[in-house]
mmCIF file of C-alpha atoms in Angstrom:
data_model
loop_
_atom_site.group_PDB
_atom_site.id
_atom_site.type_symbol
_atom_site.label_atom_id
_atom_site.label_comp_id
_atom_site.label_asym_id
_atom_site.label_seq_id
_atom_site.Cartn_x
_atom_site.Cartn_y
_atom_site.Cartn_z
ATOM 1 C CA MET S 1 118.638 95.716 64.796
ATOM 2 C CA ARG S 2 118.629 92.188 65.001
ATOM 3 C CA LEU S 3 116.418 90.050 67.343
ATOM 4 C CA VAL S 4 117.401 86.645 66.279
ATOM 5 C CA TRP S 5 118.710 86.167 69.778
ATOM 6 C CA GLN S 6 114.792 86.220 71.596
ATOM 7 C CA ALA S 7 114.505 83.054 71.417
ATOM 8 C CA ARG S 8 111.514 81.296 74.574
ATOM 9 C CA SER S 9 114.924 79.593 75.920
ATOM 10 C CA ASN S 10 117.222 83.278 76.102
ATOM 11 C CA PRO S 11 116.180 84.728 79.887
ATOM 12 C CA LEU S 12 117.502 87.859 78.242
ATOM 13 C CA ALA S 13 114.899 87.751 75.845
ATOM 14 C CA TRP S 14 111.954 87.325 78.472
ATOM 15 C CA TRP S 15 113.446 90.206 80.788
ATOM 16 C CA TRP S 16 114.004 92.447 77.792
ATOM 17 C CA GLY S 17 110.356 91.540 76.880
ATOM 18 C CA PHE S 18 108.767 92.326 80.916
ATOM 19 C CA LEU S 19 110.906 95.821 80.428
ATOM 20 C CA THR S 20 109.221 96.410 77.472
ATOM 21 C CA LEU S 21 106.337 95.574 78.777
ATOM 22 C CA VAL S 22 106.284 97.502 81.491
ATOM 23 C CA SER S 23 107.802 100.579 79.713
ATOM 24 C CA GLY S 24 104.987 101.024 77.428
ATOM 25 C CA ALA S 25 102.541 100.713 79.948
ATOM 26 C CA ASN S 26 103.805 103.747 81.408
ATOM 27 C CA ILE S 27 104.103 105.644 78.778
ATOM 28 C CA ALA S 28 100.416 104.827 78.840
ATOM 29 C CA LEU S 29 99.745 105.473 81.559
ATOM 30 C CA TRP S 30 101.855 109.043 81.133
ATOM 31 C CA PHE S 31 99.291 109.577 77.890
ATOM 32 C CA ALA S 32 96.199 109.073 80.717
ATOM 33 C CA LEU S 33 97.779 111.744 83.465
ATOM 34 C CA TYR S 34 98.219 114.039 80.461
ATOM 35 C CA GLY S 35 94.787 113.477 78.878
ATOM 36 C CA GLN S 36 93.079 114.642 82.469
ATOM 37 C CA PHE S 37 95.796 117.064 84.517
ATOM 38 C CA HIS S 38 96.798 118.863 80.881
ATOM 39 C CA GLY S 39 95.222 122.645 80.834
ATOM 40 C CA LEU S 40 93.883 122.464 84.893
ATOM 41 C CA PRO S 41 91.150 124.939 85.051
ATOM 42 C CA THR S 42 92.023 127.576 88.131
ATOM 43 C CA GLY S 43 92.804 126.855 91.391
ATOM 44 C CA SER S 44 95.795 126.411 94.057
ATOM 45 C CA VAL S 45 97.512 124.169 91.736
ATOM 46 C CA ASP S 46 97.751 126.356 88.934
ATOM 47 C CA GLY S 47 98.155 124.963 84.751
ATOM 48 C CA THR S 48 101.616 126.484 85.074
ATOM 49 C CA ASP S 49 102.442 124.096 87.946
ATOM 50 C CA ILE S 50 100.725 121.062 87.101
ATOM 51 C CA GLU S 51 102.723 121.608 82.955
ATOM 52 C CA LEU S 52 105.705 121.744 85.144
ATOM 53 C CA MET S 53 104.987 118.517 86.816
ATOM 54 C CA LEU S 54 103.522 116.299 83.494
ATOM 55 C CA LEU S 55 107.111 117.795 81.880
ATOM 56 C CA LEU S 56 108.971 116.575 84.418
ATOM 57 C CA CYS S 57 106.822 113.046 84.924
ATOM 58 C CA ALA S 58 107.514 112.995 80.886
ATOM 59 C CA ALA S 59 111.652 113.269 81.306
ATOM 60 C CA TYR S 60 111.939 110.312 83.734
ATOM 61 C CA VAL S 61 108.918 107.829 82.491
ATOM 62 C CA PHE S 62 110.236 108.241 78.633
ATOM 63 C CA GLY S 63 113.719 108.009 79.641
ATOM 64 C CA CYS S 64 113.500 105.519 81.264
ATOM 65 C CA ALA S 65 111.211 103.817 78.897
ATOM 66 C CA PHE S 66 114.413 104.860 76.061
ATOM 67 C CA ARG S 67 116.602 102.776 78.835
ATOM 68 C CA SER S 68 114.316 99.712 78.914
ATOM 69 C CA PHE S 69 113.850 99.448 75.041
ATOM 70 C CA LEU S 70 117.685 99.603 74.623
ATOM 71 C CA PRO S 71 119.436 98.532 77.805
ATOM 72 C CA ARG S 72 122.843 98.554 78.544
ATOM 73 C CA ALA S 73 125.578 98.610 81.484
ATOM 74 C CA ASP S 74 127.440 101.695 81.372
ATOM 75 C CA VAL S 75 131.266 100.788 82.644
ATOM 76 C CA GLN S 76 130.985 97.232 81.573
ATOM 77 C CA ARG S 77 129.965 98.646 77.509
ATOM 78 C CA ILE S 78 127.812 96.077 77.304
ATOM 79 C CA CYS S 79 124.166 95.932 75.315
ATOM 80 C CA LEU S 80 121.380 94.405 73.948
ATOM 81 C CA PHE S 81 121.329 96.108 70.680
ATOM 82 C CA ASP S 82 123.629 97.042 67.845
ATOM 83 C CA THR S 83 123.035 100.771 67.160
ATOM 84 C CA TRP S 84 124.650 104.180 68.231
ATOM 85 C CA LEU S 85 121.607 104.484 70.254
ATOM 86 C CA SER S 86 123.547 101.574 72.843
ATOM 87 C CA SER S 87 126.679 104.283 73.072
ATOM 88 C CA VAL S 88 127.049 105.127 76.890
ATOM 89 C CA LEU S 89 127.357 108.632 75.822
ATOM 90 C CA VAL S 90 123.491 108.673 74.685
ATOM 91 C CA GLY S 91 122.144 106.515 77.081
ATOM 92 C CA ARG S 92 123.932 107.889 80.231
ATOM 93 C CA SER S 93 122.892 111.519 79.119
ATOM 94 C CA VAL S 94 119.673 110.822 78.866
ATOM 95 C CA ALA S 95 119.907 108.763 82.382
ATOM 96 C CA THR S 96 121.174 111.969 83.679
ATOM 97 C CA VAL S 97 118.252 113.855 82.581
ATOM 98 C CA ALA S 98 115.506 111.675 83.911
ATOM 99 C CA GLU S 99 116.925 110.855 87.177
ATOM 100 C CA VAL S 100 117.502 115.185 88.016
ATOM 101 C CA CYS S 101 113.825 115.796 86.455
ATOM 102 C CA PHE S 102 112.491 112.472 89.026
ATOM 103 C CA ALA S 103 114.742 114.288 91.879
ATOM 104 C CA ALA S 104 112.776 117.927 90.732
ATOM 105 C CA GLN S 105 109.300 116.138 91.222
ATOM 106 C CA TRP S 106 110.287 114.983 94.932
ATOM 107 C CA ALA S 107 111.643 118.672 95.762
ATOM 108 C CA ILE S 108 108.303 119.730 94.183
ATOM 109 C CA ILE S 109 105.924 117.806 95.896
ATOM 110 C CA LEU S 110 107.823 117.593 99.211
ATOM 111 C CA ASP S 111 107.746 122.058 99.307
ATOM 112 C CA GLN S 112 104.221 121.775 98.411
ATOM 113 C CA LEU S 113 103.371 119.113 101.593
ATOM 114 C CA GLY S 114 106.049 121.037 103.750
ATOM 115 C CA LYS S 115 104.393 125.268 103.071
ATOM 116 C CA MET S 116 100.751 123.454 103.940
ATOM 117 C CA ALA S 117 102.010 121.464 106.985
ATOM 118 C CA GLY S 118 104.033 124.504 108.249
ATOM 119 C CA ALA S 119 106.827 121.430 108.385
ATOM 120 C CA ASP S 120 110.594 123.283 108.575
ATOM 121 C CA THR S 121 112.074 119.782 108.046
ATOM 122 C CA THR S 122 110.256 118.820 104.656
ATOM 123 C CA LEU S 123 110.873 122.420 103.260
ATOM 124 C CA ASN S 124 114.471 122.352 104.313
ATOM 125 C CA ALA S 125 114.917 118.466 102.634
ATOM 126 C CA ALA S 126 113.078 119.849 99.625
ATOM 127 C CA LEU S 127 115.493 122.291 99.062
ATOM 128 C CA VAL S 128 118.820 119.532 99.295
ATOM 129 C CA ILE S 129 117.313 117.036 97.344
ATOM 130 C CA VAL S 130 118.199 118.296 93.664
ATOM 131 C CA PRO S 131 121.863 119.446 94.973
ATOM 132 C CA LEU S 132 122.705 116.162 96.174
ATOM 133 C CA ILE S 133 121.738 114.165 92.815
ATOM 134 C CA LEU S 134 123.206 116.826 90.510
ATOM 135 C CA ILE S 135 126.854 115.620 93.267
ATOM 136 C CA ALA S 136 125.824 111.921 92.386
ATOM 137 C CA GLU S 137 125.276 112.504 88.458
ATOM 138 C CA CYS S 138 128.938 114.318 88.415
ATOM 139 C CA PHE S 139 129.849 111.074 90.483
ATOM 140 C CA SER S 140 128.469 108.747 87.664
ATOM 141 C CA TRP S 141 129.795 110.514 85.003
ATOM 142 C CA TYR S 142 133.440 110.190 86.594
ATOM 143 C CA ALA S 143 132.344 106.391 87.219
ATOM 144 C CA VAL S 144 131.220 106.054 83.249
ATOM 145 C CA LEU S 145 134.232 108.235 82.018
ATOM 146 C CA THR S 146 137.139 106.183 83.672
ATOM 147 C CA THR S 147 135.513 102.805 84.460
ATOM 148 C CA ASN S 148 135.839 103.339 88.122
ATOM 149 C CA TYR S 149 132.781 101.663 90.213
ATOM 150 C CA LEU S 150 133.903 103.659 93.242
ATOM 151 C CA GLY S 151 132.309 106.158 91.724
ATOM 152 C CA ASN S 152 128.919 104.177 91.232
ATOM 153 C CA ALA S 153 129.336 103.398 94.990
ATOM 154 C CA ILE S 154 129.505 106.970 95.613
ATOM 155 C CA GLU S 155 127.196 107.736 93.231
ATOM 156 C CA ASN S 156 124.521 105.451 95.053
ATOM 157 C CA SER S 157 125.531 106.271 98.800
ATOM 158 C CA ILE S 158 124.474 109.961 97.903
ATOM 159 C CA TRP S 159 121.248 108.792 96.429
ATOM 160 C CA ALA S 160 121.274 106.900 99.884
ATOM 161 C CA VAL S 161 121.263 110.116 101.078
ATOM 162 C CA ALA S 162 118.997 111.739 99.814
ATOM 163 C CA PHE S 163 116.089 109.449 100.060
ATOM 164 C CA LEU S 164 116.960 109.302 104.082
ATOM 165 C CA LEU S 165 116.072 113.151 103.832
ATOM 166 C CA VAL S 166 113.046 112.292 101.816
ATOM 167 C CA GLY S 167 112.223 109.855 104.467
ATOM 168 C CA ILE S 168 112.792 111.781 107.294
ATOM 169 C CA ALA S 169 110.238 114.582 105.436
ATOM 170 C CA LEU S 170 107.732 112.222 104.675
ATOM 171 C CA CYS S 171 108.086 111.253 108.820
ATOM 172 C CA ARG S 172 108.046 114.760 109.705
ATOM 173 C CA LEU S 173 104.033 115.111 107.214
ATOM 174 C CA LEU S 174 102.474 111.663 109.040
ATOM 175 C CA PRO S 175 101.086 113.555 112.059
ATOM 176 C CA GLU S 176 99.839 116.796 109.790
ATOM 177 C CA PHE S 177 97.746 114.486 107.911
ATOM 178 C CA GLN S 178 94.791 112.288 108.336
ATOM 179 C CA GLY S 179 93.150 109.534 106.384
ATOM 180 C CA PRO S 180 93.938 108.525 102.954
ATOM 181 C CA VAL S 181 96.877 111.386 102.426
ATOM 182 C CA ARG S 182 98.460 109.854 105.720
ATOM 183 C CA TRP S 183 97.831 106.087 103.846
ATOM 184 C CA ALA S 184 99.214 107.805 101.158
ATOM 185 C CA ILE S 185 102.508 108.921 103.089
ATOM 186 C CA LEU S 186 102.974 105.363 105.212
ATOM 187 C CA ILE S 187 103.049 103.800 101.409
ATOM 188 C CA ALA S 188 105.582 106.591 100.396
ATOM 189 C CA ILE S 189 107.903 106.215 103.579
ATOM 190 C CA ALA S 190 107.605 102.054 102.985
ATOM 191 C CA GLY S 191 108.604 102.341 99.350
ATOM 192 C CA VAL S 192 111.564 104.719 100.487
ATOM 193 C CA ALA S 193 112.643 102.272 103.070
ATOM 194 C CA GLY S 194 112.373 99.065 100.790
ATOM 195 C CA TYR S 195 114.604 101.161 98.028
ATOM 196 C CA LEU S 196 117.639 102.043 100.862
ATOM 197 C CA ALA S 197 117.452 98.813 102.090
ATOM 198 C CA PHE S 198 118.345 97.466 98.492
ATOM 199 C CA LEU S 199 120.581 100.427 98.090
ATOM 200 C CA VAL S 200 122.806 99.558 101.578
ATOM 201 C CA THR S 201 122.151 96.014 100.934
ATOM 202 C CA ILE S 202 122.973 94.789 97.668
ATOM 203 C CA ASP S 203 123.749 98.076 94.908
ATOM 204 C CA VAL S 204 126.697 99.918 97.244
ATOM 205 C CA PRO S 205 128.193 96.314 97.910
ATOM 206 C CA MET S 206 128.091 95.359 94.146
ATOM 207 C CA TYR S 207 129.688 98.456 93.300
ATOM 208 C CA LEU S 208 132.366 98.035 96.383
ATOM 209 C CA SER S 209 133.218 94.402 95.511
ATOM 210 C CA ARG S 210 133.725 95.477 92.063
ATOM 211 C CA TRP S 211 135.647 98.228 92.682
ATOM 212 C CA ARG S 212 138.073 95.643 94.591
ATOM 213 C CA ALA S 213 138.226 93.288 92.019
ATOM 214 C CA GLY S 214 139.879 95.704 89.716
ATOM 215 C CA LEU S 215 141.827 96.687 92.125
ATOM 216 C CA ALA S 216 142.798 93.162 92.985
ATOM 217 C CA ASP S 217 142.988 92.530 89.123
ATOM 218 C CA GLY S 218 145.636 95.377 88.426
ATOM 219 C CA SER S 219 142.918 97.140 85.747
ATOM 220 C CA LYS S 220 143.739 100.042 84.522
ATOM 221 C CA LEU S 221 141.357 103.171 84.045
ATOM 222 C CA LEU S 222 140.297 105.612 81.405
ATOM 223 C CA GLY S 223 141.326 109.184 81.863
ATOM 224 C CA LEU S 224 138.479 111.610 81.521
ATOM 225 C CA PHE S 225 139.110 112.357 77.767
ATOM 226 C CA GLU S 226 140.201 109.191 76.569
ATOM 227 C CA GLY S 227 136.744 107.984 78.548
ATOM 228 C CA LEU S 228 134.812 110.278 76.811
ATOM 229 C CA ARG S 229 136.849 109.130 73.396
ATOM 230 C CA ASP S 230 135.482 104.963 74.472
ATOM 231 C CA VAL S 231 131.853 105.570 75.628
ATOM 232 C CA SER S 232 131.156 107.560 72.818
ATOM 233 C CA THR S 233 132.534 105.121 70.227
ATOM 234 C CA ARG S 234 132.427 101.381 72.066
ATOM 235 C CA TRP S 235 129.425 99.122 73.136
ATOM 236 C CA VAL S 236 129.723 95.503 72.859
ATOM 237 C CA VAL S 237 126.599 93.075 72.057
ATOM 238 C CA THR S 238 126.472 90.384 74.156
ATOM 239 C CA HIS S 239 123.330 88.455 75.004
ATOM 240 C CA ASP S 240 124.916 85.723 77.451
ATOM 241 C CA ILE S 241 122.887 86.177 80.485
ATOM 242 C CA ALA S 242 125.954 86.063 82.582
ATOM 243 C CA HIS S 243 126.870 89.385 81.659
ATOM 244 C CA TRP S 244 123.514 90.980 82.941
ATOM 245 C CA LYS S 245 122.829 88.864 85.902
ATOM 246 C CA GLY S 246 124.340 91.942 88.018
ATOM 247 C CA GLU S 247 122.094 94.576 86.307
ATOM 248 C CA ILE S 248 118.890 92.890 85.960
ATOM 249 C CA ALA S 249 117.231 93.365 89.864
ATOM 250 C CA TRP S 250 118.243 96.471 90.050
ATOM 251 C CA MET S 251 117.012 97.650 86.523
ATOM 252 C CA SER S 252 113.899 95.903 86.659
ATOM 253 C CA LEU S 253 112.729 97.941 89.670
ATOM 254 C CA TYR S 254 114.320 100.374 88.539
ATOM 255 C CA PHE S 255 112.206 101.583 85.406
ATOM 256 C CA SER S 256 109.304 99.651 87.104
ATOM 257 C CA ALA S 257 108.544 100.762 90.557
ATOM 258 C CA ALA S 258 110.550 103.899 90.386
ATOM 259 C CA VAL S 259 109.186 104.854 87.286
ATOM 260 C CA TRP S 260 104.994 104.253 89.168
ATOM 261 C CA SER S 261 106.121 106.590 92.036
ATOM 262 C CA SER S 262 107.170 109.176 89.819
ATOM 263 C CA LEU S 263 103.901 109.339 87.860
ATOM 264 C CA ALA S 264 102.290 108.883 91.517
ATOM 265 C CA LEU S 265 103.903 112.369 92.210
ATOM 266 C CA CYS S 266 102.680 114.042 88.963
ATOM 267 C CA ALA S 267 99.094 112.968 90.473
ATOM 268 C CA ALA S 268 99.613 113.446 93.781
ATOM 269 C CA TYR S 269 100.266 117.240 93.291
ATOM 270 C CA SER S 270 97.383 117.809 91.606
ATOM 271 C CA LEU S 271 95.073 117.024 94.197
ATOM 272 C CA GLU S 272 96.521 119.778 96.171
ATOM 273 C CA ASP S 273 93.035 121.801 96.461
ATOM 274 C CA HIS S 274 91.277 118.848 97.977
ATOM 275 C CA LEU S 275 94.441 118.109 100.661
ATOM 276 C CA PRO S 276 93.896 120.464 103.310
ATOM 277 C CA ARG S 277 90.747 118.610 104.934
ATOM 278 C CA TYR S 278 92.893 116.202 105.218
ATOM 279 C CA ARG S 279 94.998 118.029 107.913
ATOM 280 C CA ALA S 280 94.965 116.911 111.196
ATOM 281 C CA GLU S 281 94.745 120.445 112.517
ATOM 282 C CA ALA S 282 91.592 120.977 110.624
ATOM 283 C CA ALA S 283 89.874 117.839 111.449
ATOM 284 C CA ALA S 284 90.075 119.064 114.859
ATOM 285 C CA VAL S 285 88.834 122.607 114.816
ATOM 286 C CA THR S 286 85.657 120.786 112.787
ATOM 287 C CA ALA S 287 85.588 118.175 114.914
ATOM 288 C CA PRO S 288 81.587 118.289 116.517
ATOM 289 C CA SER S 289 81.651 119.030 120.088
ATOM 290 C CA MET S 290 79.059 118.069 123.183
ATOM 291 C CA PRO S 291 76.890 120.988 124.705
ATOM 292 C CA ARG S 292 78.114 122.531 127.770
ATOM 293 C CA LEU S 293 75.807 122.893 130.535
ATOM 294 C CA ALA S 294 74.960 125.539 132.449
ATOM 295 C CA HIS S 295 72.456 126.630 135.010
ATOM 296 C CA SER S 296 69.294 128.916 134.226
ATOM 297 C CA PRO S 297 68.020 131.513 136.994
ATOM 298 C CA SER S 298 65.575 128.725 138.205
ATOM 299 C CA GLY S 299 68.827 126.314 138.902
ATOM 300 C CA ALA S 300 67.536 124.089 136.040
ATOM 301 C CA LEU S 301 70.275 122.409 134.215
ATOM 302 C CA SER S 302 70.010 124.269 130.704
ATOM 303 C CA PRO S 303 72.383 122.909 127.458
ATOM 304 C CA SER S 304 74.370 126.435 126.626
ATOM 305 C CA LEU S 305 76.041 126.100 123.091
#
């Protein structure tokens, strides 16, 4: 891989450096979590459960790091480095595994909190998140193989539906918890709202615009088998910022904030033993009450416990 294009005058070099730095920090954070929670002793979150969350988190953290080190835009077949690892087939396969694992993390944490709070809305959301993302991945592969941006628009619309359900599930949990747990849920809701706003106002409209432009230009779509060969053998190295402008915003957010949320989910899941003390119901039961006054045989008032 040649790095001669990485000059201070090239904004792509700064962007790639940002992605690389953030990804390195994310990997370090994952290893810190692994060192903290690997082989966790017995408790309501047993060793097997936390190991699964660590594994799912690792798939997302390392998958996003791989895509940061070797950025590429799938439908356009463009990349920064001339290596077979930049092929769309490799990159999209890594992305698929990572994104399904990320969805599974959300399903697990919502299931954990939903059961603790007895919230059926949250439990139902946990059941449908992974199937929705699997469907979204099918549309992503359709877009990549055929070069039809409509598939990307549908894919990201499904992500929007999935995280709308996540937001509803989190809102259902708000009255069930208090203190720092409630604040954590509020922060998560704000993050989901920001993500939905980005998808609805920027991401999906961008892909729809590209799809309409392709229709206007009469661009020829690839067949599935032709596309499979194309994603395996063709990648175009470009260091022209104009070719990457549409990708920089979503990649920067995706490989930073989204990865941080994956790490946060892993850490939050390990705290199950501590969460019951922040249940609003438990707080109401343990709240001190004023002594009740009762009449004594002599007629004087005395406290009655």
